PDB file of C-alpha atoms in Angstrom:
ATOM      1  CA  MET A   1     -17.015  21.748 -28.792  1.00 39.00           C
ATOM      2  CA  LEU A   2     -20.104  21.275 -26.785  1.00 37.00           C
ATOM      3  CA  ALA A   3     -21.544  18.351 -27.962  1.00 40.00           C
ATOM      4  CA  PRO A   4     -19.092  15.725 -26.333  1.00 39.00           C
ATOM      5  CA  ILE A   5     -19.507  17.513 -23.076  1.00 36.00           C
ATOM      6  CA  ALA A   6     -23.416  17.435 -23.179  1.00 36.00           C
ATOM      7  CA  ARG A   7     -23.229  13.782 -24.071  1.00 35.00           C
ATOM      8  CA  ARG A   8     -21.312  12.513 -20.947  1.00 34.00           C
ATOM      9  CA  HIS A   9     -23.760  14.097 -18.822  1.00 36.00           C
ATOM     10  CA  HIS A  10     -27.654  13.108 -17.499  1.00 39.00           C
ATOM     11  CA  LEU A  11     -30.556  14.967 -15.789  1.00 40.00           C
ATOM     12  CA  TYR A  12     -32.698  13.608 -12.951  1.00 38.00           C
ATOM     13  CA  VAL A  13     -36.308  14.272 -13.678  1.00 38.00           C
ATOM     14  CA  ASP A  14     -39.572  13.610 -11.549  1.00 38.00           C
ATOM     15  CA  SER A  15     -42.049  12.058 -14.199  1.00 40.00           C
ATOM     16  CA  THR A  16     -42.548  10.136 -17.254  1.00 41.00           C
ATOM     17  CA  LEU A  17     -45.578  12.314 -18.356  1.00 42.00           C
ATOM     18  CA  PRO A  18     -45.280  13.402 -21.829  1.00 44.00           C
ATOM     19  CA  GLN A  19     -45.592  17.152 -20.666  1.00 44.00           C
ATOM     20  CA  THR A  20     -42.623  16.878 -18.445  1.00 43.00           C
ATOM     21  CA  LEU A  21     -40.469  15.253 -21.104  1.00 43.00           C
ATOM     22  CA  ASP A  22     -41.716  18.071 -23.587  1.00 47.00           C
ATOM     23  CA  ARG A  23     -39.926  20.468 -21.614  1.00 44.00           C
ATOM     24  CA  PHE A  24     -36.416  18.961 -22.516  1.00 43.00           C
ATOM     25  CA  ARG A  25     -37.099  18.901 -26.133  1.00 44.00           C
ATOM     26  CA  GLN A  26     -36.194  21.370 -28.626  1.00 43.00           C
ATOM     27  CA  PRO A  27     -36.958  21.846 -32.250  1.00 44.00           C
ATOM     28  CA  GLY A  28     -34.026  20.377 -34.259  1.00 44.00           C
ATOM     29  CA  GLY A  29     -32.331  19.060 -30.998  1.00 44.00           C
ATOM     30  CA  ASP A  30     -30.820  16.135 -30.720  1.00 42.00           C
ATOM     31  CA  HIS A  31     -32.348  12.616 -30.020  1.00 41.00           C
ATOM     32  CA  VAL A  32     -33.234  12.118 -26.194  1.00 43.00           C
ATOM     33  CA  THR A  33     -32.688   8.466 -24.847  1.00 41.00           C
ATOM     34  CA  VAL A  34     -34.797   7.878 -21.734  1.00 41.00           C
ATOM     35  CA  VAL A  35     -33.526   5.489 -19.329  1.00 39.00           C
ATOM     36  CA  PRO A  36     -35.627   4.452 -16.210  1.00 41.00           C
ATOM     37  CA  TRP A  37     -33.806   4.906 -12.937  1.00 39.00           C
ATOM     38  CA  LYS A  38     -35.108   1.937 -11.610  1.00 40.00           C
ATOM     39  CA  ARG A  39     -33.628  -0.296 -14.180  1.00 40.00           C
ATOM     40  CA  ARG A  40     -30.348   1.239 -14.390  1.00 42.00           C
ATOM     41  CA  TYR A  41     -29.714   1.317 -10.396  1.00 43.00           C
ATOM     42  CA  ASN A  42     -32.442  -1.215  -9.248  1.00 43.00           C
ATOM     43  CA  ILE A  43     -34.079   1.137  -6.733  1.00 41.00           C
ATOM     44  CA  GLU A  44     -37.798   1.883  -6.337  1.00 41.00           C
ATOM     45  CA  ASN A  45     -37.699   5.651  -7.063  1.00 40.00           C
ATOM     46  CA  SER A  46     -39.531   6.081 -10.230  1.00 37.00           C
ATOM     47  CA  HIS A  47     -36.964   8.649 -11.751  1.00 37.00           C
ATOM     48  CA  LEU A  48     -35.594   8.787 -15.104  1.00 34.00           C
ATOM     49  CA  VAL A  49     -32.300   9.378 -16.576  1.00 39.00           C
ATOM     50  CA  VAL A  50     -32.459  12.080 -19.902  1.00 38.00           C
ATOM     51  CA  ARG A  51     -29.335  12.009 -21.834  1.00 35.00           C
ATOM     52  CA  ILE A  52     -29.086  15.424 -23.252  1.00 37.00           C
ATOM     53  CA  GLY A  53     -27.446  16.865 -26.454  1.00 44.00           C
ATOM     54  CA  ARG A  54     -25.917  20.199 -27.305  1.00 41.00           C
ATOM     55  CA  THR A  55     -29.355  22.044 -27.078  1.00 43.00           C
ATOM     56  CA  TYR A  56     -30.436  20.574 -23.777  1.00 47.00           C
ATOM     57  CA  LEU A  57     -27.479  21.359 -22.109  1.00 49.00           C
ATOM     58  CA  ALA A  58     -28.058  25.110 -22.863  1.00 43.00           C
ATOM     59  CA  PHE A  59     -31.868  24.569 -21.896  1.00 49.00           C
ATOM     60  CA  PHE A  60     -30.850  23.067 -18.666  1.00 50.00           C
ATOM     61  CA  LEU A  61     -29.114  26.354 -17.613  1.00 52.00           C
ATOM     62  CA  ASN A  62     -32.267  28.215 -17.902  1.00 52.00           C
ATOM     63  CA  LEU A  63     -34.602  25.967 -16.150  1.00 44.00           C
ATOM     64  CA  PRO A  64     -37.189  27.595 -14.014  1.00 40.00           C
ATOM     65  CA  PRO A  65     -36.706  27.913 -10.170  1.00 36.00           C
ATOM     66  CA  LYS A  66     -39.071  24.903  -9.662  1.00 33.00           C
ATOM     67  CA  PHE A  67     -36.703  22.661 -11.280  1.00 35.00           C
ATOM     68  CA  ARG A  68     -33.479  24.361  -9.682  1.00 33.00           C
ATOM     69  CA  ARG A  69     -33.666  21.633  -6.614  1.00 35.00           C
ATOM     70  CA  LEU A  70     -32.427  19.355  -9.604  1.00 35.00           C
ATOM     71  CA  LYS A  71     -29.497  21.486  -9.754  1.00 35.00           C
ATOM     72  CA  ARG A  72     -26.490  18.878 -10.145  1.00 38.00           C
ATOM     73  CA  ILE A  73     -25.709  17.341 -13.316  1.00 36.00           C
ATOM     74  CA  HIS A  74     -23.849  13.839 -12.571  1.00 38.00           C
ATOM     75  CA  PRO A  75     -21.630  11.943 -14.348  1.00 37.00           C
ATOM     76  CA  LEU A  76     -23.059   8.750 -15.916  1.00 36.00           C
ATOM     77  CA  ILE A  77     -22.226   5.970 -13.690  1.00 37.00           C
ATOM     78  CA  LYS A  78     -21.688   2.569 -15.154  1.00 43.00           C
ATOM     79  CA  GLY A  79     -22.200  -0.435 -12.344  1.00 53.00           C
ATOM     80  CA  VAL A  80     -21.785   0.709  -8.895  1.00 61.00           C
ATOM     81  CA  PRO A  81     -22.212   4.310  -7.679  1.00 79.00           C
ATOM     82  CA  ARG A  82     -19.180   6.231  -7.234  1.00 91.00           C
ATOM     83  CA  ALA A  83     -18.134   5.317  -3.649  1.00 97.00           C
ATOM     84  CA  LEU A  84     -15.752   6.605  -0.888  1.00 98.00           C
ATOM     85  CA  VAL A  85     -14.527   4.419   2.104  1.00 98.00           C
ATOM     86  CA  ILE A  86     -13.715   6.598   5.124  1.00 98.00           C
ATOM     87  CA  VAL A  87     -11.469   5.318   7.590  1.00 98.00           C
ATOM     88  CA  PRO A  88     -10.555   7.242  10.807  1.00 97.00           C
ATOM     89  CA  THR A  89      -7.130   6.468  12.137  1.00 96.00           C
ATOM     90  CA  TYR A  90      -5.395   7.227  15.450  1.00 94.00           C
ATOM     91  CA  ASN A  91      -2.245   5.330  16.020  1.00 93.00           C
ATOM     92  CA  GLU A  92      -2.623   2.728  13.057  1.00 93.00           C
ATOM     93  CA  ARG A  93       0.574   3.043  11.392  1.00 94.00           C
ATOM     94  CA  GLU A  94       1.161  -0.732  11.181  1.00 94.00           C
ATOM     95  CA  ASN A  95      -2.212  -1.492   9.920  1.00 94.00           C
ATOM     96  CA  LEU A  96      -3.036   1.230   7.298  1.00 96.00           C
ATOM     97  CA  PRO A  97      -0.295   0.202   4.793  1.00 96.00           C
ATOM     98  CA  ARG A  98      -1.864  -3.140   4.682  1.00 96.00           C
ATOM     99  CA  LEU A  99      -5.286  -2.065   4.527  1.00 97.00           C
ATOM    100  CA  VAL A 100      -5.289   0.500   1.695  1.00 97.00           C
ATOM    101  CA  PRO A 101      -4.388  -2.049  -1.298  1.00 97.00           C
ATOM    102  CA  LEU A 102      -7.038  -4.265   0.182  1.00 97.00           C
ATOM    103  CA  ILE A 103      -9.735  -1.806   0.029  1.00 97.00           C
ATOM    104  CA  LEU A 104      -8.776  -0.495  -3.398  1.00 97.00           C
ATOM    105  CA  ARG A 105      -8.474  -3.959  -4.919  1.00 96.00           C
ATOM    106  CA  GLN A 106     -12.540  -4.457  -4.310  1.00 95.00           C
ATOM    107  CA  ASP A 107     -13.283  -2.129  -7.155  1.00 93.00           C
ATOM    108  CA  PRO A 108     -11.414   0.013  -9.699  1.00 91.00           C
ATOM    109  CA  GLU A 109     -13.326   3.270  -9.000  1.00 91.00           C
ATOM    110  CA  LEU A 110     -13.238   3.018  -5.162  1.00 96.00           C
ATOM    111  CA  GLU A 111     -11.625   5.717  -3.386  1.00 97.00           C
ATOM    112  CA  ILE A 112     -10.312   5.977   0.252  1.00 98.00           C
ATOM    113  CA  LEU A 113     -10.443   9.232   2.797  1.00 98.00           C
ATOM    114  CA  VAL A 114      -8.038   8.744   5.628  1.00 98.00           C
ATOM    115  CA  VAL A 115      -9.061  10.909   8.469  1.00 98.00           C
ATOM    116  CA  ASP A 116      -6.143  11.196  10.994  1.00 97.00           C
ATOM    117  CA  ASP A 117      -6.387  12.755  14.359  1.00 95.00           C
ATOM    118  CA  GLY A 118      -2.588  13.773  14.651  1.00 93.00           C
ATOM    119  CA  SER A 119      -1.502  10.151  15.539  1.00 94.00           C
ATOM    120  CA  PRO A 120       1.714  10.152  17.561  1.00 95.00           C
ATOM    121  CA  ASP A 121       2.732   7.197  15.741  1.00 94.00           C
ATOM    122  CA  GLY A 122       2.786   9.052  12.385  1.00 95.00           C
ATOM    123  CA  THR A 123       0.209   7.410  10.824  1.00 96.00           C
ATOM    124  CA  GLY A 124      -0.789  10.661   9.063  1.00 96.00           C
ATOM    125  CA  ARG A 125       2.721  10.852   7.775  1.00 97.00           C
ATOM    126  CA  ILE A 126       2.548   7.228   6.375  1.00 97.00           C
ATOM    127  CA  ALA A 127      -0.998   8.022   4.599  1.00 97.00           C
ATOM    128  CA  ASP A 128       0.447  11.161   3.023  1.00 97.00           C
ATOM    129  CA  GLU A 129       3.241   9.046   1.674  1.00 97.00           C
ATOM    130  CA  ILE A 130       0.834   6.318   0.302  1.00 97.00           C
ATOM    131  CA  ALA A 131      -1.262   9.091  -1.222  1.00 97.00           C
ATOM    132  CA  CYS A 132       1.668  10.471  -3.216  1.00 97.00           C
ATOM    133  CA  GLU A 133       1.768   7.243  -5.324  1.00 96.00           C
ATOM    134  CA  GLU A 134      -1.775   6.425  -5.020  1.00 96.00           C
ATOM    135  CA  PRO A 135      -4.271   8.817  -6.328  1.00 96.00           C
ATOM    136  CA  ARG A 136      -7.271   7.146  -5.001  1.00 97.00           C
ATOM    137  CA  LEU A 137      -6.169   7.616  -1.611  1.00 98.00           C
ATOM    138  CA  HIS A 138      -6.720  11.014   0.046  1.00 98.00           C
ATOM    139  CA  VAL A 139      -6.113  12.115   3.599  1.00 98.00           C
ATOM    140  CA  LEU A 140      -7.407  14.574   5.905  1.00 97.00           C
ATOM    141  CA  HIS A 141      -5.489  15.664   8.887  1.00 97.00           C
ATOM    142  CA  ARG A 142      -7.185  17.058  12.043  1.00 95.00           C
ATOM    143  CA  ALA A 143      -5.381  18.638  14.984  1.00 90.00           C
ATOM    144  CA  GLY A 144      -5.878  16.245  17.650  1.00 87.00           C
ATOM    145  CA  LYS A 145      -7.969  13.312  18.833  1.00 89.00           C
ATOM    146  CA  LEU A 146     -11.392  14.662  18.363  1.00 90.00           C
ATOM    147  CA  GLY A 147     -13.377  11.414  18.654  1.00 89.00           C
ATOM    148  CA  LEU A 148     -14.804   8.957  15.974  1.00 92.00           C
ATOM    149  CA  GLY A 149     -18.077  10.528  15.294  1.00 93.00           C
ATOM    150  CA  THR A 150     -16.517  13.972  14.599  1.00 94.00           C
ATOM    151  CA  ALA A 151     -14.092  11.936  12.481  1.00 96.00           C
ATOM    152  CA  TYR A 152     -16.885  10.235  10.257  1.00 97.00           C
ATOM    153  CA  VAL A 153     -18.805  13.616  10.103  1.00 97.00           C
ATOM    154  CA  ALA A 154     -15.619  15.558   8.381  1.00 97.00           C
ATOM    155  CA  GLY A 155     -15.327  12.591   6.330  1.00 98.00           C
ATOM    156  CA  PHE A 156     -19.145  12.915   5.126  1.00 98.00           C
ATOM    157  CA  LYS A 157     -18.760  16.462   4.501  1.00 98.00           C
ATOM    158  CA  TRP A 158     -15.615  15.957   2.432  1.00 98.00           C
ATOM    159  CA  GLY A 159     -17.377  13.193   0.360  1.00 98.00           C
ATOM    160  CA  LEU A 160     -20.354  15.333  -0.202  1.00 97.00           C
ATOM    161  CA  GLU A 161     -18.170  18.280  -1.373  1.00 97.00           C
ATOM    162  CA  HIS A 162     -16.362  16.020  -3.938  1.00 96.00           C
ATOM    163  CA  ASP A 163     -20.061  14.501  -5.221  1.00 95.00           C
ATOM    164  CA  PHE A 164     -19.562  10.643  -3.992  1.00 97.00           C
ATOM    165  CA  GLU A 165     -22.580   8.921  -4.447  1.00 95.00           C
ATOM    166  CA  CYS A 166     -22.296   6.624  -1.470  1.00 97.00           C
ATOM    167  CA  MET A 167     -19.816   6.745   1.617  1.00 98.00           C
ATOM    168  CA  LEU A 168     -18.685   3.699   3.882  1.00 98.00           C
ATOM    169  CA  GLU A 169     -17.690   3.800   7.431  1.00 98.00           C
ATOM    170  CA  MET A 170     -14.803   1.266   7.861  1.00 96.00           C
ATOM    171  CA  ASP A 171     -12.392   0.456  10.881  1.00 95.00           C
ATOM    172  CA  ALA A 172      -8.378   0.750  10.175  1.00 93.00           C
ATOM    173  CA  ASP A 173      -7.696  -2.179  12.347  1.00 91.00           C
ATOM    174  CA  PHE A 174      -9.297  -5.126  10.331  1.00 92.00           C
ATOM    175  CA  SER A 175     -12.013  -5.620  12.257  1.00 93.00           C
ATOM    176  CA  HIS A 176     -14.008  -5.351   9.143  1.00 95.00           C
ATOM    177  CA  ASP A 177     -13.020  -7.474   6.175  1.00 95.00           C
ATOM    178  CA  PRO A 178     -12.663  -5.312   3.185  1.00 96.00           C
ATOM    179  CA  GLU A 179     -13.859  -8.113   1.054  1.00 96.00           C
ATOM    180  CA  HIS A 180     -17.422  -7.248   2.208  1.00 97.00           C
ATOM    181  CA  ILE A 181     -17.287  -4.044   0.263  1.00 97.00           C
ATOM    182  CA  PRO A 182     -18.795  -5.299  -2.723  1.00 96.00           C
ATOM    183  CA  LYS A 183     -21.790  -6.661  -0.934  1.00 96.00           C
ATOM    184  CA  PHE A 184     -22.093  -3.289   0.195  1.00 97.00           C
ATOM    185  CA  LEU A 185     -22.115  -1.595  -3.008  1.00 96.00           C
ATOM    186  CA  GLU A 186     -24.488  -4.066  -4.395  1.00 95.00           C
ATOM    187  CA  ALA A 187     -27.175  -3.839  -1.307  1.00 96.00           C
ATOM    188  CA  ILE A 188     -26.772   0.279  -1.370  1.00 96.00           C
ATOM    189  CA  GLN A 189     -28.697   0.002  -4.658  1.00 94.00           C
ATOM    190  CA  ARG A 190     -31.823  -1.447  -2.993  1.00 95.00           C
ATOM    191  CA  PHE A 191     -31.455   0.507   0.480  1.00 97.00           C
ATOM    192  CA  ASP A 192     -30.616   3.966   1.494  1.00 97.00           C
ATOM    193  CA  VAL A 193     -28.580   2.977   4.508  1.00 98.00           C
ATOM    194  CA  VAL A 194     -26.953  -0.452   4.589  1.00 98.00           C
ATOM    195  CA  LEU A 195     -25.338  -1.862   7.967  1.00 97.00           C
ATOM    196  CA  GLY A 196     -22.997  -4.575   8.346  1.00 97.00           C
ATOM    197  CA  SER A 197     -24.731  -6.749  11.232  1.00 96.00           C
ATOM    198  CA  ARG A 198     -22.665  -9.096  13.401  1.00 95.00           C
ATOM    199  CA  TYR A 199     -26.311 -10.482  14.939  1.00 94.00           C
ATOM    200  CA  LEU A 200     -28.439 -10.953  11.861  1.00 93.00           C
ATOM    201  CA  HIS A 201     -31.171 -13.702  11.952  1.00 90.00           C
ATOM    202  CA  GLY A 202     -29.724 -14.667  15.409  1.00 86.00           C
ATOM    203  CA  ARG A 203     -26.470 -15.750  14.375  1.00 91.00           C
ATOM    204  CA  VAL A 204     -23.297 -14.162  16.282  1.00 92.00           C
ATOM    205  CA  THR A 205     -20.428 -13.473  13.515  1.00 93.00           C
ATOM    206  CA  VAL A 206     -17.887 -12.256  15.939  1.00 93.00           C
ATOM    207  CA  VAL A 207     -14.301 -13.659  16.564  1.00 91.00           C
ATOM    208  CA  ASN A 208     -11.518 -13.043  19.290  1.00 86.00           C
ATOM    209  CA  TRP A 209     -13.855 -11.223  21.739  1.00 88.00           C
ATOM    210  CA  PRO A 210     -14.106 -12.424  25.503  1.00 90.00           C
ATOM    211  CA  ILE A 211     -17.627 -13.404  26.505  1.00 92.00           C
ATOM    212  CA  THR A 212     -18.054 -10.403  28.678  1.00 90.00           C
ATOM    213  CA  ARG A 213     -17.169  -8.109  25.775  1.00 88.00           C
ATOM    214  CA  LEU A 214     -19.381  -9.974  23.300  1.00 91.00           C
ATOM    215  CA  LEU A 215     -22.485 -10.187  26.003  1.00 91.00           C
ATOM    216  CA  LEU A 216     -22.078  -6.382  26.383  1.00 87.00           C
ATOM    217  CA  SER A 217     -22.355  -5.740  22.852  1.00 88.00           C
ATOM    218  CA  TYR A 218     -25.304  -8.045  22.234  1.00 91.00           C
ATOM    219  CA  PHE A 219     -27.334  -6.693  24.977  1.00 91.00           C
ATOM    220  CA  ALA A 220     -26.621  -3.044  24.013  1.00 89.00           C
ATOM    221  CA  ASN A 221     -28.041  -3.385  20.833  1.00 91.00           C
ATOM    222  CA  VAL A 222     -31.033  -5.267  22.616  1.00 92.00           C
ATOM    223  CA  TYR A 223     -31.135  -2.006  24.613  1.00 92.00           C
ATOM    224  CA  ALA A 224     -30.791   0.345  21.799  1.00 91.00           C
ATOM    225  CA  ARG A 225     -33.354  -1.336  19.471  1.00 93.00           C
ATOM    226  CA  TRP A 226     -35.607  -1.260  22.575  1.00 94.00           C
ATOM    227  CA  VAL A 227     -35.518   2.583  23.244  1.00 93.00           C
ATOM    228  CA  THR A 228     -35.489   3.663  19.744  1.00 93.00           C
ATOM    229  CA  GLY A 229     -37.626   1.535  17.809  1.00 94.00           C
ATOM    230  CA  VAL A 230     -35.250   0.963  15.170  1.00 95.00           C
ATOM    231  CA  PRO A 231     -35.743  -2.367  13.243  1.00 94.00           C
ATOM    232  CA  VAL A 232     -32.475  -3.767  12.821  1.00 95.00           C
ATOM    233  CA  ALA A 233     -30.317  -6.214  14.453  1.00 94.00           C
ATOM    234  CA  ASP A 234     -26.872  -4.287  14.923  1.00 94.00           C
ATOM    235  CA  LEU A 235     -27.357  -0.925  15.756  1.00 93.00           C
ATOM    236  CA  THR A 236     -23.725  -0.203  17.188  1.00 91.00           C
ATOM    237  CA  GLY A 237     -21.676  -1.829  14.462  1.00 92.00           C
ATOM    238  CA  GLY A 238     -19.237   0.758  12.632  1.00 93.00           C
ATOM    239  CA  PHE A 239     -19.059  -1.139   9.207  1.00 97.00           C
ATOM    240  CA  LYS A 240     -21.993   0.808   7.316  1.00 97.00           C
ATOM    241  CA  CYS A 241     -22.914   2.462   3.954  1.00 98.00           C
ATOM    242  CA  PHE A 242     -24.985   5.723   3.329  1.00 98.00           C
ATOM    243  CA  ARG A 243     -26.400   7.133   0.153  1.00 97.00           C
ATOM    244  CA  ARG A 244     -25.545  10.733  -0.252  1.00 96.00           C
ATOM    245  CA  GLU A 245     -29.275  11.713   0.005  1.00 96.00           C
ATOM    246  CA  VAL A 246     -29.161  10.261   3.440  1.00 98.00           C
ATOM    247  CA  LEU A 247     -26.009  12.450   4.564  1.00 98.00           C
ATOM    248  CA  GLU A 248     -27.751  15.489   2.708  1.00 97.00           C
ATOM    249  CA  ALA A 249     -30.994  15.159   4.724  1.00 97.00           C
ATOM    250  CA  ILE A 250     -29.365  14.642   8.253  1.00 96.00           C
ATOM    251  CA  PRO A 251     -28.055  18.004   9.990  1.00 95.00           C
ATOM    252  CA  LEU A 252     -24.511  16.705  10.243  1.00 96.00           C
ATOM    253  CA  ASP A 253     -23.486  19.571  12.446  1.00 94.00           C
ATOM    254  CA  LEU A 254     -26.112  18.745  15.077  1.00 93.00           C
ATOM    255  CA  VAL A 255     -24.874  14.983  15.471  1.00 93.00           C
ATOM    256  CA  GLU A 256     -23.444  15.217  19.020  1.00 87.00           C
ATOM    257  CA  SER A 257     -22.551  11.359  19.608  1.00 87.00           C
ATOM    258  CA  ASN A 258     -18.832  10.307  19.256  1.00 83.00           C
ATOM    259  CA  GLY A 259     -18.576   6.313  20.296  1.00 75.00           C
ATOM    260  CA  TYR A 260     -21.013   3.357  19.525  1.00 78.00           C
ATOM    261  CA  ALA A 261     -23.540   6.320  20.281  1.00 88.00           C
ATOM    262  CA  PHE A 262     -22.424   7.720  16.989  1.00 93.00           C
ATOM    263  CA  GLN A 263     -23.668   4.589  15.167  1.00 94.00           C
ATOM    264  CA  ILE A 264     -26.915   4.625  16.735  1.00 93.00           C
ATOM    265  CA  GLU A 265     -27.662   8.118  16.304  1.00 94.00           C
ATOM    266  CA  MET A 266     -26.627   7.959  12.423  1.00 96.00           C
ATOM    267  CA  SER A 267     -29.199   5.099  11.768  1.00 96.00           C
ATOM    268  CA  PHE A 268     -31.830   6.521  14.019  1.00 95.00           C
ATOM    269  CA  ARG A 269     -31.854   9.764  12.257  1.00 95.00           C
ATOM    270  CA  ALA A 270     -32.031   8.235   8.784  1.00 97.00           C
ATOM    271  CA  TRP A 271     -34.691   5.550  10.122  1.00 96.00           C
ATOM    272  CA  ARG A 272     -36.792   8.637  11.724  1.00 95.00           C
ATOM    273  CA  ARG A 273     -36.531  10.243   7.981  1.00 95.00           C
ATOM    274  CA  ARG A 274     -38.155   7.234   6.508  1.00 95.00           C
ATOM    275  CA  PHE A 275     -35.078   6.174   4.408  1.00 97.00           C
ATOM    276  CA  ARG A 276     -34.707   2.414   4.110  1.00 97.00           C
ATOM    277  CA  LEU A 277     -32.449   0.599   6.273  1.00 98.00           C
ATOM    278  CA  GLY A 278     -31.078  -2.922   5.370  1.00 97.00           C
ATOM    279  CA  GLU A 279     -28.742  -5.279   6.728  1.00 98.00           C
ATOM    280  CA  ILE A 280     -26.043  -7.789   5.383  1.00 97.00           C
ATOM    281  CA  PRO A 281     -24.185 -10.126   7.386  1.00 96.00           C
ATOM    282  CA  ILE A 282     -20.660  -9.733   8.239  1.00 96.00           C
ATOM    283  CA  MET A 283     -17.676 -11.319  10.041  1.00 94.00           C
ATOM    284  CA  PHE A 284     -16.417  -9.184  12.716  1.00 94.00           C
ATOM    285  CA  VAL A 285     -12.632  -9.960  13.783  1.00 92.00           C
ATOM    286  CA  ASP A 286     -11.163  -8.331  16.729  1.00 86.00           C
ATOM    287  CA  ARG A 287      -8.091  -6.374  16.177  1.00 66.00           C
ATOM    288  CA  ASP A 288      -4.439  -8.497  16.369  1.00 69.00           C
ATOM    289  CA  ILE A 289      -2.346  -5.302  16.114  1.00 58.00           C
ATOM    290  CA  GLY A 290      -2.768  -2.209  18.312  1.00 52.00           C
ATOM    291  CA  VAL A 291      -4.851  -0.895  21.107  1.00 56.00           C
ATOM    292  CA  SER A 292      -8.662  -0.751  21.101  1.00 55.00           C
ATOM    293  CA  LYS A 293     -10.312   2.547  21.591  1.00 50.00           C
ATOM    294  CA  MET A 294     -13.314   1.132  23.696  1.00 55.00           C
ATOM    295  CA  SER A 295     -13.579   2.985  26.954  1.00 57.00           C
ATOM    296  CA  ARG A 296     -16.162   3.188  29.867  1.00 66.00           C
ATOM    297  CA  ARG A 297     -16.829   6.707  28.470  1.00 65.00           C
ATOM    298  CA  ILE A 298     -18.050   5.437  25.468  1.00 61.00           C
ATOM    299  CA  ILE A 299     -20.119   2.787  27.003  1.00 65.00           C
ATOM    300  CA  TRP A 300     -21.874   5.344  29.290  1.00 67.00           C
ATOM    301  CA  GLU A 301     -22.599   7.838  26.381  1.00 68.00           C
ATOM    302  CA  ALA A 302     -24.577   4.905  24.484  1.00 65.00           C
ATOM    303  CA  VAL A 303     -26.333   4.276  27.588  1.00 72.00           C
ATOM    304  CA  TRP A 304     -27.839   7.516  28.112  1.00 71.00           C
ATOM    305  CA  ARG A 305     -27.635   9.005  24.772  1.00 82.00           C
ATOM    306  CA  VAL A 306     -30.194   6.659  23.130  1.00 84.00           C
ATOM    307  CA  TRP A 307     -32.878   8.337  25.779  1.00 86.00           C
ATOM    308  CA  ARG A 308     -31.865  11.819  24.607  1.00 87.00           C
ATOM    309  CA  LEU A 309     -32.505  10.910  20.909  1.00 86.00           C
ATOM    310  CA  ARG A 310     -35.956   9.361  21.712  1.00 87.00           C
ATOM    311  CA  TRP A 311     -36.744  12.707  23.524  1.00 87.00           C
ATOM    312  CA  LEU A 312     -35.583  15.055  20.574  1.00 83.00           C
ATOM    313  CA  SER A 313     -37.637  12.571  18.324  1.00 84.00           C
ATOM    314  CA  ILE A 314     -40.557  13.161  20.328  1.00 83.00           C
ATOM    315  CA  TRP A 315     -40.436  16.830  20.209  1.00 85.00           C
ATOM    316  CA  GLY A 316     -39.522  17.023  16.692  1.00 81.00           C
ATOM    317  CA  LYS A 317     -35.997  18.206  17.030  1.00 78.00           C
ATOM    318  CA  LEU A 318     -34.280  15.429  15.635  1.00 80.00           C
TER     319      LEU A 318
END
């Protein structure tokens, strides 16, 4: 009965050297097929995927301590990585029923986590009703309005616990077009963090913003880029995708920001840990239903938080 189970799994190893592969071969064992990680996922790391038979699964369970860091046996993934779209909500009852099917339509393996902050308009209840009919929708309820940053952190932790390989941030108000999701899933195979950019290559792709709001956003990005040094065009955008390795490396409990500053902080922490940041162009359309969550407090948080991030980085406390 072990053979079918073993054949559905693979193991990460660090080297193609014969002495490394010999550790996974047993006399009389099943055939081992070595598949380069780079060829399967189109990434630069020279890992291998080793498909193991019945004897290799038993051998894996007795690996010495130096191999224990490769402790997870991942399901074989065909095509794109197993992805979770995290959608924080607060009073989005009119948008959520329209948004969920559009997201799920982008890929048959895609799943959604709605993180609702106790919306007074019943958004959480509506999400539960949809989830009863759609197994790919999950709902996380929180006691009150605790902020965008903490909602994403809660979503990241949930996604890590449930073994998702990459996680996307996305607004619930249709500012972010679900049809961009396949582009993120393609780009995340080449980068560790993918940012949806409204200002890539000098082009502004924003619709329905007044000129004052547009100028505020544009120069906020110039300011944040100047202070932090992160070489991307759009640091404050909220349409992003992270590999799980990035989220595992960042101490999520130490992330302090909530608004625009949260997006800056996550990208900065990833960049300082030498993860690869990439950008893809997106079209940002301001909401046509509901009320924007932008406030003066969120703006001022972004103004001073970037200096705190720079200070923590200088002292090695990031």
